[in-house]
Amino acid sequence: MRAAMPSKSKLKCWVWLKGSSRQDCARWESGWVGIPSDLGGIRIEHPDYVSCRVPDWRVSWEEPADLKVAPKIPDDTQWKLIPTG
């Protein structure tokens, strides 16, 4: 079970990455900080990636028990939200 969304402060989080078509590397990745966005979703930051805004389902505020088990992914969902704000 994922923890509730935090208040308006940056907190450590894990982000679900889907990998690429060449690799089966979908996973939860650590090293991120996130903060709820006024535009909806979560703004995520990591030193190796461009900061962006993603849907809530892609973020876990607690370390997942199994880093290879996907979250419930909604049908016809967006993976990245625009504007990134």
PDB file of N, CA, C and O in Angstrom:
ATOM      1  N   MET A   1       0.839  -1.182   0.000  1.00  0.00           N
ATOM      2  CA  MET A   1       0.000   0.000   0.000  1.00  0.00           C
ATOM      3  C   MET A   1       0.881   1.241   0.000  1.00  0.00           C
ATOM      4  O   MET A   1       1.846   1.340   0.731  1.00  0.00           O
ATOM      5  N   ARG A   2       0.555   2.201  -0.847  1.00  0.00           N
ATOM      6  CA  ARG A   2       1.345   3.417  -0.934  1.00  0.00           C
ATOM      7  C   ARG A   2       0.912   4.405   0.130  1.00  0.00           C
ATOM      8  O   ARG A   2      -0.256   4.499   0.469  1.00  0.00           O
ATOM      9  N   ALA A   3       1.885   5.159   0.618  1.00  0.00           N
ATOM     10  CA  ALA A   3       1.600   6.153   1.661  1.00  0.00           C
ATOM     11  C   ALA A   3       0.856   7.338   1.067  1.00  0.00           C
ATOM     12  O   ALA A   3       0.899   7.590  -0.133  1.00  0.00           O
ATOM     13  N   ALA A   4       0.196   8.079   1.912  1.00  0.00           N
ATOM     14  CA  ALA A   4      -0.531   9.272   1.496  1.00  0.00           C
ATOM     15  C   ALA A   4       0.429  10.333   0.974  1.00  0.00           C
ATOM     16  O   ALA A   4       1.597  10.371   1.338  1.00  0.00           O
ATOM     17  N   MET A   5      -0.093  11.205   0.120  1.00  0.00           N
ATOM     18  CA  MET A   5       0.698  12.280  -0.449  1.00  0.00           C
ATOM     19  C   MET A   5       1.122  13.243   0.662  1.00  0.00           C
ATOM     20  O   MET A   5       0.327  13.576   1.527  1.00  0.00           O
ATOM     21  N   PRO A   6       2.381  13.686   0.635  1.00  0.00           N
ATOM     22  CA  PRO A   6       2.870  14.581   1.683  1.00  0.00           C
ATOM     23  C   PRO A   6       2.371  16.008   1.485  1.00  0.00           C
ATOM     24  O   PRO A   6       1.769  16.342   0.476  1.00  0.00           O
ATOM     25  N   SER A   7       2.685  16.852   2.451  1.00  0.00           N
ATOM     26  CA  SER A   7       2.355  18.274   2.357  1.00  0.00           C
ATOM     27  C   SER A   7       3.274  18.923   1.324  1.00  0.00           C
ATOM     28  O   SER A   7       4.040  18.253   0.653  1.00  0.00           O
ATOM     29  N   LYS A   8       3.234  20.240   1.254  1.00  0.00           N
ATOM     30  CA  LYS A   8       3.999  20.983   0.250  1.00  0.00           C
ATOM     31  C   LYS A   8       5.483  21.115   0.597  1.00  0.00           C
ATOM     32  O   LYS A   8       6.008  22.204   0.718  1.00  0.00           O
ATOM     33  N   SER A   9       6.166  20.007   0.774  1.00  0.00           N
ATOM     34  CA  SER A   9       7.613  20.035   0.974  1.00  0.00           C
ATOM     35  C   SER A   9       8.212  18.885   0.173  1.00  0.00           C
ATOM     36  O   SER A   9       7.577  17.860  -0.010  1.00  0.00           O
ATOM     37  N   LYS A  10       9.429  19.077  -0.316  1.00  0.00           N
ATOM     38  CA  LYS A  10      10.089  18.037  -1.100  1.00  0.00           C
ATOM     39  C   LYS A  10      10.438  16.877  -0.181  1.00  0.00           C
ATOM     40  O   LYS A  10      11.044  17.066   0.870  1.00  0.00           O
ATOM     41  N   LEU A  11      10.048  15.677  -0.603  1.00  0.00           N
ATOM     42  CA  LEU A  11      10.347  14.471   0.158  1.00  0.00           C
ATOM     43  C   LEU A  11      10.915  13.401  -0.752  1.00  0.00           C
ATOM     44  O   LEU A  11      10.622  13.360  -1.951  1.00  0.00           O
ATOM     45  N   LYS A  12      11.699  12.527  -0.156  1.00  0.00           N
ATOM     46  CA  LYS A  12      12.251  11.388  -0.884  1.00  0.00           C
ATOM     47  C   LYS A  12      11.101  10.528  -1.405  1.00  0.00           C
ATOM     48  O   LYS A  12      10.114  10.306  -0.697  1.00  0.00           O
ATOM     49  N   CYS A  13      11.241  10.048  -2.642  1.00  0.00           N
ATOM     50  CA  CYS A  13      10.209   9.186  -3.207  1.00  0.00           C
ATOM     51  C   CYS A  13      10.833   8.220  -4.212  1.00  0.00           C
ATOM     52  O   CYS A  13      11.991   8.352  -4.588  1.00  0.00           O
ATOM     53  N   TRP A  14      10.040   7.240  -4.627  1.00  0.00           N
ATOM     54  CA  TRP A  14      10.418   6.282  -5.651  1.00  0.00           C
ATOM     55  C   TRP A  14       9.500   6.524  -6.838  1.00  0.00           C
ATOM     56  O   TRP A  14       8.307   6.789  -6.670  1.00  0.00           O
ATOM     57  N   VAL A  15      10.057   6.458  -8.053  1.00  0.00           N
ATOM     58  CA  VAL A  15       9.290   6.733  -9.268  1.00  0.00           C
ATOM     59  C   VAL A  15       9.290   5.494 -10.148  1.00  0.00           C
ATOM     60  O   VAL A  15      10.331   4.836 -10.321  1.00  0.00           O
ATOM     61  N   TRP A  16       8.110   5.162 -10.709  1.00  0.00           N
ATOM     62  CA  TRP A  16       7.979   4.025 -11.610  1.00  0.00           C
ATOM     63  C   TRP A  16       8.445   4.442 -12.996  1.00  0.00           C
ATOM     64  O   TRP A  16       7.938   5.397 -13.590  1.00  0.00           O
ATOM     65  N   LEU A  17       9.475   3.742 -13.512  1.00  0.00           N
ATOM     66  CA  LEU A  17       9.996   3.967 -14.861  1.00  0.00           C
ATOM     67  C   LEU A  17       9.633   2.767 -15.712  1.00  0.00           C
ATOM     68  O   LEU A  17       9.839   1.623 -15.300  1.00  0.00           O
ATOM     69  N   LYS A  18       9.114   3.026 -16.917  1.00  0.00           N
ATOM     70  CA  LYS A  18       8.642   1.925 -17.751  1.00  0.00           C
ATOM     71  C   LYS A  18       9.730   1.290 -18.595  1.00  0.00           C
ATOM     72  O   LYS A  18       9.496   0.288 -19.243  1.00  0.00           O
ATOM     73  N   GLY A  19      10.911   1.846 -18.618  1.00  0.00           N
ATOM     74  CA  GLY A  19      11.986   1.268 -19.422  1.00  0.00           C
ATOM     75  C   GLY A  19      11.815   1.631 -20.887  1.00  0.00           C
ATOM     76  O   GLY A  19      11.119   2.568 -21.238  1.00  0.00           O
ATOM     77  N   SER A  20      12.430   0.854 -21.758  1.00  0.00           N
ATOM     78  CA  SER A  20      12.352   1.117 -23.201  1.00  0.00           C
ATOM     79  C   SER A  20      11.899  -0.141 -23.919  1.00  0.00           C
ATOM     80  O   SER A  20      11.823  -1.223 -23.348  1.00  0.00           O
ATOM     81  N   SER A  21      11.607   0.015 -25.194  1.00  0.00           N
ATOM     82  CA  SER A  21      11.151  -1.130 -25.985  1.00  0.00           C
ATOM     83  C   SER A  21      12.273  -2.157 -26.188  1.00  0.00           C
ATOM     84  O   SER A  21      12.011  -3.315 -26.456  1.00  0.00           O
ATOM     85  N   ARG A  22      13.532  -1.746 -26.055  1.00  0.00           N
ATOM     86  CA  ARG A  22      14.665  -2.662 -26.237  1.00  0.00           C
ATOM     87  C   ARG A  22      14.971  -3.468 -24.981  1.00  0.00           C
ATOM     88  O   ARG A  22      15.652  -4.468 -25.033  1.00  0.00           O
ATOM     89  N   GLN A  23      14.521  -3.008 -23.843  1.00  0.00           N
ATOM     90  CA  GLN A  23      14.879  -3.653 -22.585  1.00  0.00           C
ATOM     91  C   GLN A  23      13.643  -3.882 -21.735  1.00  0.00           C
ATOM     92  O   GLN A  23      12.705  -3.108 -21.776  1.00  0.00           O
ATOM     93  N   ASP A  24      13.687  -4.946 -20.975  1.00  0.00           N
ATOM     94  CA  ASP A  24      12.621  -5.187 -20.003  1.00  0.00           C
ATOM     95  C   ASP A  24      13.137  -4.699 -18.657  1.00  0.00           C
ATOM     96  O   ASP A  24      13.537  -5.485 -17.817  1.00  0.00           O
ATOM     97  N   CYS A  25      13.133  -3.378 -18.478  1.00  0.00           N
ATOM     98  CA  CYS A  25      13.758  -2.818 -17.275  1.00  0.00           C
ATOM     99  C   CYS A  25      12.799  -1.932 -16.491  1.00  0.00           C
ATOM    100  O   CYS A  25      13.245  -1.049 -15.758  1.00  0.00           O
ATOM    101  N   ALA A  26      11.501  -2.143 -16.628  1.00  0.00           N
ATOM    102  CA  ALA A  26      10.541  -1.361 -15.837  1.00  0.00           C
ATOM    103  C   ALA A  26      10.810  -1.615 -14.362  1.00  0.00           C
ATOM    104  O   ALA A  26      11.060  -2.748 -13.948  1.00  0.00           O
ATOM    105  N   ARG A  27      10.769  -0.527 -13.558  1.00  0.00           N
ATOM    106  CA  ARG A  27      11.142  -0.673 -12.145  1.00  0.00           C
ATOM    107  C   ARG A  27      10.795   0.587 -11.370  1.00  0.00           C
ATOM    108  O   ARG A  27      10.601   1.647 -11.950  1.00  0.00           O
ATOM    109  N   TRP A  28      10.758   0.447 -10.051  1.00  0.00           N
ATOM    110  CA  TRP A  28      10.727   1.589  -9.152  1.00  0.00           C
ATOM    111  C   TRP A  28      12.163   2.049  -8.976  1.00  0.00           C
ATOM    112  O   TRP A  28      13.054   1.235  -8.733  1.00  0.00           O
ATOM    113  N   GLU A  29      12.417   3.341  -9.107  1.00  0.00           N
ATOM    114  CA  GLU A  29      13.773   3.865  -8.964  1.00  0.00           C
ATOM    115  C   GLU A  29      13.831   4.865  -7.807  1.00  0.00           C
ATOM    116  O   GLU A  29      12.978   5.747  -7.697  1.00  0.00           O
ATOM    117  N   SER A  30      14.860   4.715  -6.988  1.00  0.00           N
ATOM    118  CA  SER A  30      15.064   5.626  -5.857  1.00  0.00           C
ATOM    119  C   SER A  30      15.908   6.819  -6.294  1.00  0.00           C
ATOM    120  O   SER A  30      16.323   6.914  -7.443  1.00  0.00           O
ATOM    121  N   GLY A  31      16.176   7.704  -5.366  1.00  0.00           N
ATOM    122  CA  GLY A  31      17.025   8.863  -5.645  1.00  0.00           C
ATOM    123  C   GLY A  31      16.254  10.097  -6.068  1.00  0.00           C
ATOM    124  O   GLY A  31      16.849  11.102  -6.431  1.00  0.00           O
ATOM    125  N   TRP A  32      14.938  10.033  -6.039  1.00  0.00           N
ATOM    126  CA  TRP A  32      14.088  11.154  -6.434  1.00  0.00           C
ATOM    127  C   TRP A  32      13.612  11.924  -5.207  1.00  0.00           C
ATOM    128  O   TRP A  32      13.518  11.383  -4.122  1.00  0.00           O
ATOM    129  N   VAL A  33      13.273  13.190  -5.428  1.00  0.00           N
ATOM    130  CA  VAL A  33      12.491  13.956  -4.467  1.00  0.00           C
ATOM    131  C   VAL A  33      11.264  14.439  -5.214  1.00  0.00           C
ATOM    132  O   VAL A  33      11.309  14.683  -6.426  1.00  0.00           O
ATOM    133  N   GLY A  34      10.159  14.522  -4.497  1.00  0.00           N
ATOM    134  CA  GLY A  34       8.911  14.940  -5.119  1.00  0.00           C
ATOM    135  C   GLY A  34       8.163  15.919  -4.245  1.00  0.00           C
ATOM    136  O   GLY A  34       8.366  15.975  -3.028  1.00  0.00           O
ATOM    137  N   ILE A  35       7.295  16.668  -4.903  1.00  0.00           N
ATOM    138  CA  ILE A  35       6.425  17.614  -4.211  1.00  0.00           C
ATOM    139  C   ILE A  35       5.122  17.701  -4.998  1.00  0.00           C
ATOM    140  O   ILE A  35       5.141  17.751  -6.230  1.00  0.00           O
ATOM    141  N   PRO A  36       3.984  17.670  -4.313  1.00  0.00           N
ATOM    142  CA  PRO A  36       2.716  17.828  -5.029  1.00  0.00           C
ATOM    143  C   PRO A  36       2.690  19.150  -5.794  1.00  0.00           C
ATOM    144  O   PRO A  36       3.155  20.178  -5.296  1.00  0.00           O
ATOM    145  N   SER A  37       2.169  19.111  -7.021  1.00  0.00           N
ATOM    146  CA  SER A  37       2.103  20.300  -7.863  1.00  0.00           C
ATOM    147  C   SER A  37       0.732  20.950  -7.769  1.00  0.00           C
ATOM    148  O   SER A  37      -0.289  20.257  -7.691  1.00  0.00           O
ATOM    149  N   ASP A  38       0.699  22.270  -7.821  1.00  0.00           N
ATOM    150  CA  ASP A  38      -0.570  22.997  -7.865  1.00  0.00           C
ATOM    151  C   ASP A  38      -1.337  22.682  -9.147  1.00  0.00           C
ATOM    152  O   ASP A  38      -2.548  22.877  -9.212  1.00  0.00           O
ATOM    153  N   LEU A  39      -0.639  22.187 -10.170  1.00  0.00           N
ATOM    154  CA  LEU A  39      -1.264  21.833 -11.446  1.00  0.00           C
ATOM    155  C   LEU A  39      -1.805  20.408 -11.446  1.00  0.00           C
ATOM    156  O   LEU A  39      -2.366  19.956 -12.427  1.00  0.00           O
ATOM    157  N   GLY A  40      -1.606  19.684 -10.353  1.00  0.00           N
ATOM    158  CA  GLY A  40      -1.990  18.276 -10.275  1.00  0.00           C
ATOM    159  C   GLY A  40      -0.773  17.394 -10.467  1.00  0.00           C
ATOM    160  O   GLY A  40       0.232  17.802 -11.055  1.00  0.00           O
ATOM    161  N   GLY A  41      -0.828  16.196  -9.973  1.00  0.00           N
ATOM    162  CA  GLY A  41       0.299  15.285 -10.069  1.00  0.00           C
ATOM    163  C   GLY A  41       1.422  15.671  -9.118  1.00  0.00           C
ATOM    164  O   GLY A  41       1.238  16.458  -8.189  1.00  0.00           O
ATOM    165  N   ILE A  42       2.590  15.120  -9.383  1.00  0.00           N
ATOM    166  CA  ILE A  42       3.763  15.314  -8.535  1.00  0.00           C
ATOM    167  C   ILE A  42       4.915  15.843  -9.385  1.00  0.00           C
ATOM    168  O   ILE A  42       5.209  15.292 -10.447  1.00  0.00           O
ATOM    169  N   ARG A  43       5.556  16.906  -8.918  1.00  0.00           N
ATOM    170  CA  ARG A  43       6.780  17.377  -9.578  1.00  0.00           C
ATOM    171  C   ARG A  43       7.929  16.576  -8.992  1.00  0.00           C
ATOM    172  O   ARG A  43       8.108  16.524  -7.774  1.00  0.00           O
ATOM    173  N   ILE A  44       8.691  15.901  -9.871  1.00  0.00           N
ATOM    174  CA  ILE A  44       9.786  15.049  -9.416  1.00  0.00           C
ATOM    175  C   ILE A  44      11.125  15.600  -9.900  1.00  0.00           C
ATOM    176  O   ILE A  44      11.214  16.172 -10.980  1.00  0.00           O
ATOM    177  N   GLU A  45      12.146  15.386  -9.080  1.00  0.00           N
ATOM    178  CA  GLU A  45      13.497  15.862  -9.394  1.00  0.00           C
ATOM    179  C   GLU A  45      14.506  14.772  -9.059  1.00  0.00           C
ATOM    180  O   GLU A  45      14.356  14.065  -8.057  1.00  0.00           O
ATOM    181  N   HIS A  46      15.509  14.639  -9.918  1.00  0.00           N
ATOM    182  CA  HIS A  46      16.598  13.667  -9.751  1.00  0.00           C
ATOM    183  C   HIS A  46      17.818  14.262 -10.443  1.00  0.00           C
ATOM    184  O   HIS A  46      17.689  14.840 -11.520  1.00  0.00           O
ATOM    185  N   PRO A  47      19.004  14.128  -9.865  1.00  0.00           N
ATOM    186  CA  PRO A  47      20.184  14.742 -10.477  1.00  0.00           C
ATOM    187  C   PRO A  47      20.521  14.219 -11.874  1.00  0.00           C
ATOM    188  O   PRO A  47      21.177  14.915 -12.648  1.00  0.00           O
ATOM    189  N   ASP A  48      20.068  13.013 -12.237  1.00  0.00           N
ATOM    190  CA  ASP A  48      20.395  12.433 -13.538  1.00  0.00           C
ATOM    191  C   ASP A  48      19.305  12.615 -14.592  1.00  0.00           C
ATOM    192  O   ASP A  48      19.449  12.130 -15.714  1.00  0.00           O
ATOM    193  N   TYR A  49      18.190  13.278 -14.237  1.00  0.00           N
ATOM    194  CA  TYR A  49      17.060  13.427 -15.153  1.00  0.00           C
ATOM    195  C   TYR A  49      16.579  14.876 -15.164  1.00  0.00           C
ATOM    196  O   TYR A  49      16.833  15.626 -14.227  1.00  0.00           O
ATOM    197  N   VAL A  50      15.839  15.226 -16.207  1.00  0.00           N
ATOM    198  CA  VAL A  50      15.192  16.533 -16.269  1.00  0.00           C
ATOM    199  C   VAL A  50      13.990  16.502 -15.334  1.00  0.00           C
ATOM    200  O   VAL A  50      13.210  15.544 -15.350  1.00  0.00           O
ATOM    201  N   SER A  51      13.834  17.526 -14.509  1.00  0.00           N
ATOM    202  CA  SER A  51      12.681  17.600 -13.612  1.00  0.00           C
ATOM    203  C   SER A  51      11.399  17.666 -14.430  1.00  0.00           C
ATOM    204  O   SER A  51      11.360  18.266 -15.505  1.00  0.00           O
ATOM    205  N   CYS A  52      10.352  17.032 -13.925  1.00  0.00           N
ATOM    206  CA  CYS A  52       9.086  17.026 -14.644  1.00  0.00           C
ATOM    207  C   CYS A  52       7.940  16.772 -13.678  1.00  0.00           C
ATOM    208  O   CYS A  52       8.143  16.558 -12.489  1.00  0.00           O
ATOM    209  N   ARG A  53       6.728  16.761 -14.221  1.00  0.00           N
ATOM    210  CA  ARG A  53       5.526  16.510 -13.430  1.00  0.00           C
ATOM    211  C   ARG A  53       4.901  15.220 -13.950  1.00  0.00           C
ATOM    212  O   ARG A  53       4.759  15.021 -15.155  1.00  0.00           O
ATOM    213  N   VAL A  54       4.560  14.325 -13.030  1.00  0.00           N
ATOM    214  CA  VAL A  54       4.020  13.020 -13.403  1.00  0.00           C
ATOM    215  C   VAL A  54       2.729  12.757 -12.624  1.00  0.00           C
ATOM    216  O   VAL A  54       2.480  13.370 -11.583  1.00  0.00           O
ATOM    217  N   PRO A  55       1.911  11.805 -13.103  1.00  0.00           N
ATOM    218  CA  PRO A  55       0.691  11.451 -12.371  1.00  0.00           C
ATOM    219  C   PRO A  55       1.026  10.809 -11.025  1.00  0.00           C
ATOM    220  O   PRO A  55       2.080  10.187 -10.854  1.00  0.00           O
ATOM    221  N   ASP A  56       0.104  10.950 -10.082  1.00  0.00           N
ATOM    222  CA  ASP A  56       0.294  10.404  -8.729  1.00  0.00           C
ATOM    223  C   ASP A  56       0.636   8.919  -8.727  1.00  0.00           C
ATOM    224  O   ASP A  56       1.421   8.470  -7.896  1.00  0.00           O
ATOM    225  N   TRP A  57       0.045   8.141  -9.636  1.00  0.00           N
ATOM    226  CA  TRP A  57       0.241   6.692  -9.605  1.00  0.00           C
ATOM    227  C   TRP A  57       1.691   6.290  -9.871  1.00  0.00           C
ATOM    228  O   TRP A  57       2.094   5.182  -9.543  1.00  0.00           O
ATOM    229  N   ARG A  58       2.509   7.173 -10.439  1.00  0.00           N
ATOM    230  CA  ARG A  58       3.910   6.848 -10.733  1.00  0.00           C
ATOM    231  C   ARG A  58       4.841   7.091  -9.559  1.00  0.00           C
ATOM    232  O   ARG A  58       6.045   6.811  -9.639  1.00  0.00           O
ATOM    233  N   VAL A  59       4.322   7.611  -8.438  1.00  0.00           N
ATOM    234  CA  VAL A  59       5.155   7.987  -7.299  1.00  0.00           C
ATOM    235  C   VAL A  59       4.745   7.212  -6.057  1.00  0.00           C
ATOM    236  O   VAL A  59       3.564   7.075  -5.760  1.00  0.00           O
ATOM    237  N   SER A  60       5.740   6.698  -5.334  1.00  0.00           N
ATOM    238  CA  SER A  60       5.507   6.068  -4.039  1.00  0.00           C
ATOM    239  C   SER A  60       6.336   6.818  -3.004  1.00  0.00           C
ATOM    240  O   SER A  60       7.523   7.078  -3.222  1.00  0.00           O
ATOM    241  N   TRP A  61       5.713   7.153  -1.880  1.00  0.00           N
ATOM    242  CA  TRP A  61       6.401   7.889  -0.819  1.00  0.00           C
ATOM    243  C   TRP A  61       7.100   6.949   0.151  1.00  0.00           C
ATOM    244  O   TRP A  61       7.830   7.392   1.036  1.00  0.00           O
ATOM    245  N   GLU A  62       6.893   5.654  -0.010  1.00  0.00           N
ATOM    246  CA  GLU A  62       7.587   4.641   0.782  1.00  0.00           C
ATOM    247  C   GLU A  62       8.244   3.660  -0.183  1.00  0.00           C
ATOM    248  O   GLU A  62       7.729   3.422  -1.274  1.00  0.00           O
ATOM    249  N   GLU A  63       9.361   3.075   0.231  1.00  0.00           N
ATOM    250  CA  GLU A  63      10.044   2.115  -0.640  1.00  0.00           C
ATOM    251  C   GLU A  63       9.131   0.922  -0.916  1.00  0.00           C
ATOM    252  O   GLU A  63       8.643   0.274   0.013  1.00  0.00           O
ATOM    253  N   PRO A  64       8.898   0.614  -2.207  1.00  0.00           N
ATOM    254  CA  PRO A  64       8.080  -0.548  -2.544  1.00  0.00           C
ATOM    255  C   PRO A  64       8.759  -1.836  -2.072  1.00  0.00           C
ATOM    256  O   PRO A  64       9.989  -1.950  -2.095  1.00  0.00           O
ATOM    257  N   ALA A  65       7.967  -2.809  -1.651  1.00  0.00           N
ATOM    258  CA  ALA A  65       8.505  -4.094  -1.189  1.00  0.00           C
ATOM    259  C   ALA A  65       9.262  -4.805  -2.304  1.00  0.00           C
ATOM    260  O   ALA A  65      10.284  -5.442  -2.059  1.00  0.00           O
ATOM    261  N   ASP A  66       8.774  -4.705  -3.532  1.00  0.00           N
ATOM    262  CA  ASP A  66       9.427  -5.330  -4.691  1.00  0.00           C
ATOM    263  C   ASP A  66       9.572  -4.260  -5.764  1.00  0.00           C
ATOM    264  O   ASP A  66       8.565  -3.768  -6.293  1.00  0.00           O
ATOM    265  N   LEU A  67      10.799  -3.905  -6.101  1.00  0.00           N
ATOM    266  CA  LEU A  67      11.055  -2.820  -7.049  1.00  0.00           C
ATOM    267  C   LEU A  67      10.683  -3.166  -8.484  1.00  0.00           C
ATOM    268  O   LEU A  67      10.698  -2.298  -9.354  1.00  0.00           O
ATOM    269  N   LYS A  68      10.350  -4.426  -8.768  1.00  0.00           N
ATOM    270  CA  LYS A  68       9.963  -4.844 -10.121  1.00  0.00           C
ATOM    271  C   LYS A  68       8.454  -4.959 -10.300  1.00  0.00           C
ATOM    272  O   LYS A  68       7.982  -5.187 -11.399  1.00  0.00           O
ATOM    273  N   VAL A  69       7.678  -4.831  -9.222  1.00  0.00           N
ATOM    274  CA  VAL A  69       6.222  -4.970  -9.314  1.00  0.00           C
ATOM    275  C   VAL A  69       5.616  -3.603  -9.630  1.00  0.00           C
ATOM    276  O   VAL A  69       5.783  -2.646  -8.875  1.00  0.00           O
ATOM    277  N   ALA A  70       4.906  -3.537 -10.745  1.00  0.00           N
ATOM    278  CA  ALA A  70       4.319  -2.286 -11.221  1.00  0.00           C
ATOM    279  C   ALA A  70       3.164  -1.824 -10.344  1.00  0.00           C
ATOM    280  O   ALA A  70       2.466  -2.641  -9.744  1.00  0.00           O
ATOM    281  N   PRO A  71       2.950  -0.504 -10.308  1.00  0.00           N
ATOM    282  CA  PRO A  71       1.752   0.012  -9.654  1.00  0.00           C
ATOM    283  C   PRO A  71       0.546  -0.281 -10.541  1.00  0.00           C
ATOM    284  O   PRO A  71       0.698  -0.715 -11.692  1.00  0.00           O
ATOM    285  N   LYS A  72      -0.646  -0.029 -10.040  1.00  0.00           N
ATOM    286  CA  LYS A  72      -1.839  -0.138 -10.875  1.00  0.00           C
ATOM    287  C   LYS A  72      -1.799   1.022 -11.861  1.00  0.00           C
ATOM    288  O   LYS A  72      -1.856   2.185 -11.469  1.00  0.00           O
ATOM    289  N   ILE A  73      -1.644   0.690 -13.150  1.00  0.00           N
ATOM    290  CA  ILE A  73      -1.516   1.707 -14.194  1.00  0.00           C
ATOM    291  C   ILE A  73      -2.881   1.898 -14.848  1.00  0.00           C
ATOM    292  O   ILE A  73      -3.421   0.966 -15.443  1.00  0.00           O
ATOM    293  N   PRO A  74      -3.452   3.100 -14.733  1.00  0.00           N
ATOM    294  CA  PRO A  74      -4.764   3.345 -15.330  1.00  0.00           C
ATOM    295  C   PRO A  74      -4.729   3.191 -16.854  1.00  0.00           C
ATOM    296  O   PRO A  74      -3.708   3.476 -17.498  1.00  0.00           O
ATOM    297  N   ASP A  75      -5.852   2.740 -17.433  1.00  0.00           N
ATOM    298  CA  ASP A  75      -5.967   2.658 -18.890  1.00  0.00           C
ATOM    299  C   ASP A  75      -5.881   4.059 -19.478  1.00  0.00           C
ATOM    300  O   ASP A  75      -6.357   5.026 -18.891  1.00  0.00           O
ATOM    301  N   ASP A  76      -5.281   4.165 -20.660  1.00  0.00           N
ATOM    302  CA  ASP A  76      -5.191   5.442 -21.393  1.00  0.00           C
ATOM    303  C   ASP A  76      -4.641   6.571 -20.534  1.00  0.00           C
ATOM    304  O   ASP A  76      -5.132   7.694 -20.564  1.00  0.00           O
ATOM    305  N   THR A  77      -3.623   6.287 -19.763  1.00  0.00           N
ATOM    306  CA  THR A  77      -3.041   7.286 -18.870  1.00  0.00           C
ATOM    307  C   THR A  77      -1.895   8.029 -19.542  1.00  0.00           C
ATOM    308  O   THR A  77      -1.321   7.562 -20.516  1.00  0.00           O
ATOM    309  N   GLN A  78      -1.576   9.180 -18.998  1.00  0.00           N
ATOM    310  CA  GLN A  78      -0.391   9.922 -19.417  1.00  0.00           C
ATOM    311  C   GLN A  78       0.754   9.529 -18.485  1.00  0.00           C
ATOM    312  O   GLN A  78       0.538   9.307 -17.287  1.00  0.00           O
ATOM    313  N   TRP A  79       1.973   9.477 -19.028  1.00  0.00           N
ATOM    314  CA  TRP A  79       3.141   9.144 -18.216  1.00  0.00           C
ATOM    315  C   TRP A  79       3.851  10.403 -17.739  1.00  0.00           C
ATOM    316  O   TRP A  79       4.568  10.388 -16.748  1.00  0.00           O
ATOM    317  N   LYS A  80       3.676  11.485 -18.472  1.00  0.00           N
ATOM    318  CA  LYS A  80       4.276  12.766 -18.104  1.00  0.00           C
ATOM    319  C   LYS A  80       3.218  13.833 -18.343  1.00  0.00           C
ATOM    320  O   LYS A  80       2.503  13.798 -19.349  1.00  0.00           O
ATOM    321  N   LEU A  81       3.097  14.772 -17.412  1.00  0.00           N
ATOM    322  CA  LEU A  81       2.057  15.790 -17.496  1.00  0.00           C
ATOM    323  C   LEU A  81       2.627  17.098 -18.046  1.00  0.00           C
ATOM    324  O   LEU A  81       3.743  17.503 -17.704  1.00  0.00           O
ATOM    325  N   ILE A  82       1.854  17.741 -18.891  1.00  0.00           N
ATOM    326  CA  ILE A  82       2.249  19.013 -19.529  1.00  0.00           C
ATOM    327  C   ILE A  82       1.250  20.082 -19.091  1.00  0.00           C
ATOM    328  O   ILE A  82       0.052  19.811 -19.123  1.00  0.00           O
ATOM    329  N   PRO A  83       1.623  21.283 -18.735  1.00  0.00           N
ATOM    330  CA  PRO A  83       3.006  21.729 -18.584  1.00  0.00           C
ATOM    331  C   PRO A  83       3.677  21.039 -17.400  1.00  0.00           C
ATOM    332  O   PRO A  83       2.997  20.530 -16.510  1.00  0.00           O
ATOM    333  N   THR A  84       5.000  21.059 -17.430  1.00  0.00           N
ATOM    334  CA  THR A  84       5.735  20.334 -16.392  1.00  0.00           C
ATOM    335  C   THR A  84       5.731  21.062 -15.060  1.00  0.00           C
ATOM    336  O   THR A  84       5.901  20.429 -14.024  1.00  0.00           O
ATOM    337  N   GLY A  85       5.556  22.373 -15.055  1.00  0.00           N
ATOM    338  CA  GLY A  85       5.430  23.217 -13.876  1.00  0.00           C
ATOM    339  C   GLY A  85       6.023  22.726 -12.674  1.00  0.00           C
ATOM    340  O   GLY A  85       5.927  22.449 -11.643  1.00  0.00           O
TER     341      GLY A  85
END
